[in-house]
DNA sequence: TTAATTGCAAACACTTTGCACGCTA
DNA sequence: TAGCGTGCAAAGTGTTTGCAATTAA
């Protein structure tokens, strides 16, 4: 439970550097997936000097070694990243204010089995994002921007 | 059932131009979603002279008026487009050869209702892509590239 | 020591935009 | 004819890369 991610990095065979620790810290401290630039700005705000391209490289490295998950959602042209919780997750995206929440549970297990039989594919996974208006946006008119 | 999409364009209040007709023709003739560049190359091959930026503009216009659907899938950084069939669809993406197939039916109707109650969101829609190895790729080893 | 990491600047891929000209309705 | 549609070139994003300097192990 130490907060510097030493063991996680070691387990992945990655050197522990100030930047990797810092990036992991930002992801860990965020309730929602964030873009590379968000990480960069967040670090800058904390007084951590880092180059944006390093942020990209760190995120890429961490994603490759499975410590971090990269995801993309419709309407957001950038890649988003979050700590890989190893939990299977889905996202609820508010079309009004662009807020992203995580959803617990997955409704697709049985469906994947069915699909394997139907299509003869070896199903490896899926991506599911749900779109809608959050309680606040649904109340204020039609979720106007 | 005329093939020049006149009525569809008219219905959307769009002028019928050679380029719009041509782009719609490409989308209509493709079994899978395609990227702007694919449309561009396909037209070039057919001897249709068009500028890539015009392709982008046409696709954008058609998507805005609902004749065409824009979608993005994980692992593909570009936007993909297809004729809007008005059917609710999902995609089966082969991780081995990047082939994309459409899936009939949607397993999520009941789930969305549940979610509305749980989250107080007004659910507007969702995106679901399924990933796996197609029969060919699953056979040849582990779907090696 | 030495190989992995980083900063920096430059390159990249995809997409959008400004402007003048061309074409549809 | 009026104004939408298009080509062209240039600018914008988000992201990646080459290389020399730095740093962890």
Short mmCIF file of C-alpha atoms (C1' of nucleotides) in Angstrom, two decimals:
data_model
loop_
_atom_site.label_atom_id
_atom_site.label_comp_id
_atom_site.label_asym_id
_atom_site.label_seq_id
_atom_site.Cartn_x
_atom_site.Cartn_y
_atom_site.Cartn_z
CA UNK A 1 0.00 0.00 0.00
CA UNK A 2 2.94 2.33 -0.35
CA UNK A 3 2.06 5.22 -2.57
CA UNK A 4 5.07 5.36 -4.82
CA UNK A 5 4.14 2.39 -6.99
CA UNK A 6 7.63 0.90 -6.52
CA UNK A 7 6.47 -2.66 -6.43
CA UNK A 8 4.10 -2.24 -9.35
CA UNK A 9 6.88 -0.79 -11.47
CA UNK A 10 9.36 -3.41 -10.36
CA UNK A 11 6.90 -6.17 -11.13
CA UNK A 12 6.67 -4.83 -14.66
CA UNK A 13 10.41 -4.63 -15.02
CA UNK A 14 10.34 -0.85 -15.29
CA UNK A 15 12.73 1.49 -13.60
CA UNK A 16 11.22 3.68 -10.98
CA UNK A 17 11.61 7.28 -12.01
CA UNK A 18 10.27 10.50 -10.63
CA UNK A 19 8.14 11.00 -13.70
CA UNK A 20 6.60 7.57 -13.76
CA UNK A 21 5.75 7.84 -10.11
CA UNK A 22 4.29 11.28 -10.67
CA UNK A 23 2.18 10.20 -13.64
CA UNK A 24 0.89 7.19 -11.76
CA UNK A 25 0.07 9.50 -8.89
CA UNK A 26 -2.04 11.71 -11.08
CA UNK A 27 -3.93 8.78 -12.57
CA UNK A 28 -4.41 7.26 -9.17
CA UNK A 29 -5.73 10.51 -7.80
CA UNK A 30 -8.28 10.95 -10.54
CA UNK A 31 -11.75 9.47 -10.38
CA UNK A 32 -12.07 9.61 -14.14
CA UNK A 33 -9.91 8.77 -17.13
CA UNK A 34 -7.67 11.65 -18.18
CA UNK A 35 -5.89 12.75 -21.35
CA UNK A 36 -2.12 13.09 -21.64
CA UNK A 37 -2.46 16.84 -21.54
CA UNK A 38 -4.49 16.67 -18.34
CA UNK A 39 -1.68 14.71 -16.74
CA UNK A 40 0.82 17.23 -17.99
CA UNK A 41 -1.11 20.20 -16.68
CA UNK A 42 -1.84 18.54 -13.40
CA UNK A 43 1.86 17.87 -12.87
CA UNK A 44 2.79 21.39 -13.85
CA UNK A 45 0.34 22.67 -11.29
CA UNK A 46 2.01 20.50 -8.68
CA UNK A 47 5.34 22.01 -9.61
CA UNK A 48 6.60 18.89 -11.36
CA UNK A 49 8.66 19.79 -14.41
CA UNK A 50 8.03 17.32 -17.20
CA UNK A 51 7.86 17.46 -20.95
CA UNK A 52 4.60 16.65 -22.70
CA UNK A 53 6.31 14.11 -24.91
CA UNK A 54 7.61 12.41 -21.80
CA UNK A 55 4.07 12.22 -20.51
CA UNK A 56 3.09 10.48 -23.72
CA UNK A 57 6.01 8.12 -23.47
CA UNK A 58 5.37 7.32 -19.84
CA UNK A 59 1.69 6.70 -20.47
CA UNK A 60 2.53 4.52 -23.41
CA UNK A 61 5.05 2.52 -21.44
CA UNK A 62 2.71 2.08 -18.51
CA UNK A 63 -0.12 1.07 -20.82
CA UNK A 64 2.09 -1.48 -22.57
CA UNK A 65 3.06 -3.06 -19.31
CA UNK A 66 -0.53 -3.17 -18.17
CA UNK A 67 -0.29 -0.80 -15.23
CA UNK A 68 -2.45 1.68 -17.05
CA UNK A 69 -5.38 1.36 -19.40
CA UNK A 70 -5.79 3.44 -22.53
CA UNK A 71 -9.28 4.11 -23.75
CA UNK A 72 -11.05 6.24 -26.29
CA UNK A 73 -14.58 7.48 -26.13
CA UNK A 74 -16.75 8.89 -28.88
CA UNK A 75 -16.64 12.64 -29.21
CA UNK A 76 -13.26 12.82 -27.53
CA UNK A 77 -10.50 12.70 -30.11
CA UNK A 78 -7.77 12.14 -27.56
CA UNK A 79 -6.73 8.94 -25.82
CA UNK A 80 -7.71 8.77 -22.18
CA UNK A 81 -5.82 6.90 -19.50
CA UNK A 82 -6.53 5.49 -16.08
CA UNK A 83 -4.95 3.16 -13.57
CA UNK A 84 -5.63 -0.41 -14.59
CA UNK A 85 -7.79 -1.70 -11.80
CA UNK A 86 -7.99 -5.09 -13.47
CA UNK A 87 -11.69 -4.72 -13.10
CA UNK A 88 -13.85 -4.94 -16.14
CA UNK A 89 -15.47 -1.55 -16.42
CA UNK A 90 -17.78 0.53 -18.49
CA UNK A 91 -18.36 4.24 -18.72
CA UNK A 92 -21.34 6.49 -18.51
CA UNK A 93 -20.72 9.67 -20.45
CA UNK A 94 -22.88 12.75 -20.02
CA UNK A 95 -23.67 14.27 -23.39
CA UNK A 96 -24.53 17.54 -21.69
CA UNK A 97 -21.40 18.28 -19.65
CA UNK A 98 -19.01 15.59 -20.90
CA UNK A 99 -18.58 14.15 -17.45
CA UNK A 100 -17.45 10.52 -17.41
CA UNK A 101 -18.43 8.08 -14.68
CA UNK A 102 -17.51 4.46 -14.21
CA UNK A 103 -20.24 1.86 -14.08
CA UNK A 104 -20.05 -1.21 -11.93
CA UNK A 105 -20.83 -4.55 -13.44
CA UNK A 106 -21.09 -5.78 -16.99
CA UNK A 107 -24.25 -6.96 -18.70
CA UNK A 108 -22.52 -8.80 -21.53
CA UNK A 109 -21.07 -12.02 -20.25
CA UNK A 110 -23.87 -14.25 -21.45
CA UNK A 111 -24.12 -12.36 -24.71
CA UNK A 112 -20.48 -12.98 -25.56
CA UNK A 113 -20.97 -16.69 -25.19
CA UNK A 114 -23.92 -16.59 -27.55
CA UNK A 115 -21.97 -14.54 -30.02
CA UNK A 116 -19.03 -16.95 -30.02
CA UNK A 117 -21.34 -19.71 -31.15
CA UNK A 118 -23.07 -17.55 -33.73
CA UNK A 119 -19.98 -16.06 -35.31
CA UNK A 120 -17.23 -18.61 -34.64
CA UNK A 121 -15.08 -15.72 -33.43
CA UNK A 122 -12.91 -16.17 -30.37
CA UNK A 123 -14.26 -13.23 -28.42
CA UNK A 124 -11.50 -11.44 -26.56
CA UNK A 125 -13.33 -8.52 -25.06
CA UNK A 126 -15.55 -5.59 -25.77
CA UNK A 127 -15.99 -1.94 -25.29
CA UNK A 128 -19.21 -0.48 -24.04
CA UNK A 129 -19.86 3.16 -23.33
CA UNK A 130 -23.24 4.49 -22.40
CA UNK A 131 -24.33 7.99 -23.31
CA UNK A 132 -26.97 10.10 -21.71
CA UNK A 133 -27.75 13.17 -19.66
CA UNK A 134 -26.71 13.23 -16.05
CA UNK A 135 -29.28 14.27 -13.45
CA UNK A 136 -28.08 17.89 -13.48
CA UNK A 137 -28.09 18.22 -17.26
CA UNK A 138 -31.38 16.44 -17.73
CA UNK A 139 -32.99 18.91 -15.36
CA UNK A 140 -31.69 22.10 -16.90
CA UNK A 141 -33.63 21.97 -20.13
CA UNK A 142 -32.44 19.59 -22.79
CA UNK A 143 -28.93 19.30 -21.47
CA UNK A 144 -27.98 22.53 -23.17
CA UNK A 145 -24.27 23.25 -23.17
CA UNK B 1 -34.82 2.94 -54.93
CA UNK B 2 -33.00 5.17 -57.38
CA UNK B 3 -29.32 5.01 -56.81
CA UNK B 4 -28.37 8.63 -56.88
CA UNK B 5 -29.67 9.50 -53.44
CA UNK B 6 -31.58 12.50 -54.82
CA UNK B 7 -34.52 12.11 -52.51
CA UNK B 8 -32.39 11.48 -49.46
CA UNK B 9 -30.40 14.63 -50.14
CA UNK B 10 -33.49 16.64 -50.90
CA UNK B 11 -35.14 15.45 -47.74
CA UNK B 12 -32.16 16.77 -45.81
CA UNK B 13 -32.27 20.09 -47.60
CA UNK B 14 -28.93 19.45 -49.26
CA UNK B 15 -28.10 20.19 -52.86
CA UNK B 16 -27.38 17.20 -54.98
CA UNK B 17 -23.83 17.39 -56.23
CA UNK B 18 -21.61 14.99 -58.07
CA UNK B 19 -19.39 14.64 -55.05
CA UNK B 20 -22.09 13.98 -52.52
CA UNK B 21 -23.63 11.40 -54.77
CA UNK B 22 -20.25 9.80 -55.32
CA UNK B 23 -19.40 9.68 -51.62
CA UNK B 24 -22.77 8.22 -50.78
CA UNK B 25 -22.19 5.67 -53.50
CA UNK B 26 -18.92 4.56 -51.97
CA UNK B 27 -20.42 4.25 -48.51
CA UNK B 28 -23.41 2.43 -49.88
CA UNK B 29 -21.19 0.02 -51.75
CA UNK B 30 -19.10 -0.86 -48.73
CA UNK B 31 -20.03 -3.61 -46.33
CA UNK B 32 -17.93 -2.02 -43.60
CA UNK B 33 -17.38 1.44 -42.20
CA UNK B 34 -14.67 3.34 -44.04
CA UNK B 35 -12.32 6.22 -43.29
CA UNK B 36 -12.32 9.50 -45.21
CA UNK B 37 -9.13 8.48 -46.95
CA UNK B 38 -10.68 5.19 -48.06
CA UNK B 39 -13.51 7.12 -49.66
CA UNK B 40 -11.01 9.41 -51.32
CA UNK B 41 -8.92 6.57 -52.70
CA UNK B 42 -11.95 4.62 -53.80
CA UNK B 43 -13.22 7.61 -55.76
CA UNK B 44 -9.84 8.25 -57.29
CA UNK B 45 -9.78 4.66 -58.44
CA UNK B 46 -13.15 5.17 -60.06
CA UNK B 47 -11.78 8.17 -61.88
CA UNK B 48 -13.68 10.70 -59.78
CA UNK B 49 -11.58 13.79 -59.17
CA UNK B 50 -12.19 15.10 -55.66
CA UNK B 51 -10.14 16.82 -53.02
CA UNK B 52 -9.54 15.07 -49.72
CA UNK B 53 -10.76 18.09 -47.81
CA UNK B 54 -13.95 17.96 -49.80
CA UNK B 55 -14.37 14.35 -48.78
CA UNK B 56 -14.07 15.43 -45.17
CA UNK B 57 -16.55 18.23 -45.71
CA UNK B 58 -19.03 16.02 -47.52
CA UNK B 59 -18.81 13.33 -44.86
CA UNK B 60 -19.25 15.91 -42.16
CA UNK B 61 -22.25 17.42 -43.88
CA UNK B 62 -23.85 14.05 -44.48
CA UNK B 63 -23.21 13.01 -40.91
CA UNK B 64 -24.73 16.22 -39.58
CA UNK B 65 -27.85 15.69 -41.58
CA UNK B 66 -28.11 12.11 -40.47
CA UNK B 67 -27.64 10.41 -43.81
CA UNK B 68 -24.34 9.03 -42.64
CA UNK B 69 -23.07 7.77 -39.32
CA UNK B 70 -19.66 8.60 -37.93
CA UNK B 71 -18.07 6.12 -35.59
CA UNK B 72 -14.76 5.48 -33.94
CA UNK B 73 -13.40 2.17 -32.85
CA UNK B 74 -10.53 1.40 -30.50
CA UNK B 75 -7.19 0.92 -32.20
CA UNK B 76 -8.27 2.99 -35.18
CA UNK B 77 -7.39 6.64 -34.67
CA UNK B 78 -9.44 7.83 -37.63
CA UNK B 79 -13.18 8.42 -37.82
CA UNK B 80 -15.07 5.84 -39.79
CA UNK B 81 -18.25 6.44 -41.74
CA UNK B 82 -21.12 4.38 -43.07
CA UNK B 83 -24.57 4.91 -44.50
CA UNK B 84 -27.00 5.48 -41.68
CA UNK B 85 -29.27 2.50 -41.89
CA UNK B 86 -31.29 3.80 -38.95
CA UNK B 87 -30.74 0.39 -37.49
CA UNK B 88 -29.10 0.11 -34.16
CA UNK B 89 -25.89 -1.76 -34.79
CA UNK B 90 -22.78 -3.06 -33.18
CA UNK B 91 -19.45 -4.13 -34.55
CA UNK B 92 -17.31 -7.18 -34.27
CA UNK B 93 -13.67 -6.29 -34.77
CA UNK B 94 -11.01 -8.90 -35.48
CA UNK B 95 -7.91 -8.20 -33.44
CA UNK B 96 -5.90 -10.36 -35.80
CA UNK B 97 -6.66 -8.83 -39.19
CA UNK B 98 -8.58 -5.67 -38.21
CA UNK B 99 -11.61 -6.75 -40.18
CA UNK B 100 -14.85 -5.14 -39.00
CA UNK B 101 -18.23 -6.86 -39.23
CA UNK B 102 -21.65 -5.66 -38.26
CA UNK B 103 -23.63 -7.55 -35.67
CA UNK B 104 -27.36 -7.89 -35.80
CA UNK B 105 -29.35 -7.20 -32.69
CA UNK B 106 -28.57 -5.45 -29.44
CA UNK B 107 -28.37 -7.10 -26.05
CA UNK B 108 -28.66 -3.92 -24.04
CA UNK B 109 -32.22 -2.70 -24.09
CA UNK B 110 -33.20 -4.08 -20.72
CA UNK B 111 -29.88 -3.06 -19.22
CA UNK B 112 -30.37 0.57 -20.18
CA UNK B 113 -33.67 0.66 -18.34
CA UNK B 114 -32.05 -0.71 -15.23
CA UNK B 115 -29.25 1.77 -15.50
CA UNK B 116 -31.63 4.72 -15.82
CA UNK B 117 -33.13 3.82 -12.50
CA UNK B 118 -29.79 3.21 -10.84
CA UNK B 119 -28.06 6.35 -12.01
CA UNK B 120 -30.86 8.83 -12.64
CA UNK B 121 -29.28 9.52 -16.02
CA UNK B 122 -31.47 9.95 -19.08
CA UNK B 123 -29.82 7.31 -21.21
CA UNK B 124 -29.58 8.42 -24.81
CA UNK B 125 -27.64 5.60 -26.37
CA UNK B 126 -24.53 3.52 -26.19
CA UNK B 127 -21.63 2.24 -28.10
CA UNK B 128 -20.66 -1.38 -28.04
CA UNK B 129 -17.83 -2.94 -29.98
CA UNK B 130 -16.82 -6.53 -29.57
CA UNK B 131 -13.23 -7.64 -30.08
CA UNK B 132 -11.96 -11.07 -30.89
CA UNK B 133 -10.29 -13.30 -33.44
CA UNK B 134 -12.21 -14.19 -36.55
CA UNK B 135 -12.37 -17.86 -37.58
CA UNK B 136 -9.41 -17.48 -39.94
CA UNK B 137 -7.18 -15.68 -37.43
CA UNK B 138 -8.10 -17.93 -34.55
CA UNK B 139 -7.03 -20.92 -36.62
CA UNK B 140 -3.68 -19.67 -37.76
CA UNK B 141 -1.93 -19.77 -34.41
CA UNK B 142 -2.74 -17.05 -31.96
CA UNK B 143 -3.97 -14.60 -34.50
CA UNK B 144 -0.42 -13.47 -35.17
CA UNK B 145 -0.17 -10.35 -37.29
"C1'" DT C 1 29.31 1.51 -16.06
"C1'" DT C 2 25.67 1.09 -19.25
"C1'" DA C 3 21.32 0.81 -20.73
"C1'" DA C 4 16.98 2.92 -19.91
"C1'" DT C 5 14.81 7.67 -19.55
"C1'" DT C 6 14.21 12.32 -20.63
"C1'" DG C 7 14.03 17.04 -22.95
"C1'" DC C 8 13.78 19.32 -27.03
"C1'" DA C 9 12.58 20.18 -31.51
"C1'" DA C 10 11.08 18.42 -35.50
"C1'" DA C 11 8.11 15.33 -37.91
"C1'" DC C 12 3.64 12.94 -38.33
"C1'" DA C 13 -1.15 11.66 -39.31
"C1'" DC C 14 -5.63 13.15 -39.37
"C1'" DT C 15 -8.73 16.90 -39.72
"C1'" DT C 16 -10.32 21.68 -40.19
"C1'" DT C 17 -10.39 26.33 -42.25
"C1'" DG C 18 -9.96 30.74 -45.24
"C1'" DC C 19 -10.53 32.32 -49.53
"C1'" DA C 20 -11.52 32.67 -54.37
"C1'" DC C 21 -13.88 30.39 -57.92
"C1'" DG C 22 -17.62 27.22 -59.77
"C1'" DC C 23 -21.97 25.23 -59.89
"C1'" DT C 24 -26.90 23.97 -58.29
"C1'" DA C 25 -31.43 25.37 -57.66
"C1'" DT D 1 -28.47 35.33 -59.69
"C1'" DA D 2 -27.69 34.01 -55.00
"C1'" DG D 3 -25.53 31.38 -52.25
"C1'" DC D 4 -24.02 26.76 -51.39
"C1'" DG D 5 -20.13 23.63 -52.74
"C1'" DT D 6 -15.32 22.88 -53.99
"C1'" DG D 7 -10.14 23.08 -54.67
"C1'" DC D 8 -6.10 24.50 -52.83
"C1'" DA D 9 -2.97 25.63 -49.50
"C1'" DA D 10 -2.20 26.61 -44.99
"C1'" DA D 11 -3.09 25.96 -40.18
"C1'" DG D 12 -4.64 23.00 -36.21
"C1'" DT D 13 -4.76 19.04 -33.21
"C1'" DG D 14 -3.00 15.12 -30.89
"C1'" DT D 15 0.83 12.11 -30.98
"C1'" DT D 16 5.37 10.10 -32.20
"C1'" DT D 17 10.35 10.13 -33.01
"C1'" DG D 18 15.62 11.12 -33.47
"C1'" DC D 19 19.25 12.42 -30.90
"C1'" DA D 20 22.10 14.02 -27.32
"C1'" DA D 21 22.23 14.55 -22.39
"C1'" DT D 22 20.83 12.52 -17.94
"C1'" DT D 23 19.88 9.13 -14.55
"C1'" DA D 24 18.59 4.59 -12.29
"C1'" DA D 25 20.33 0.17 -11.28
#
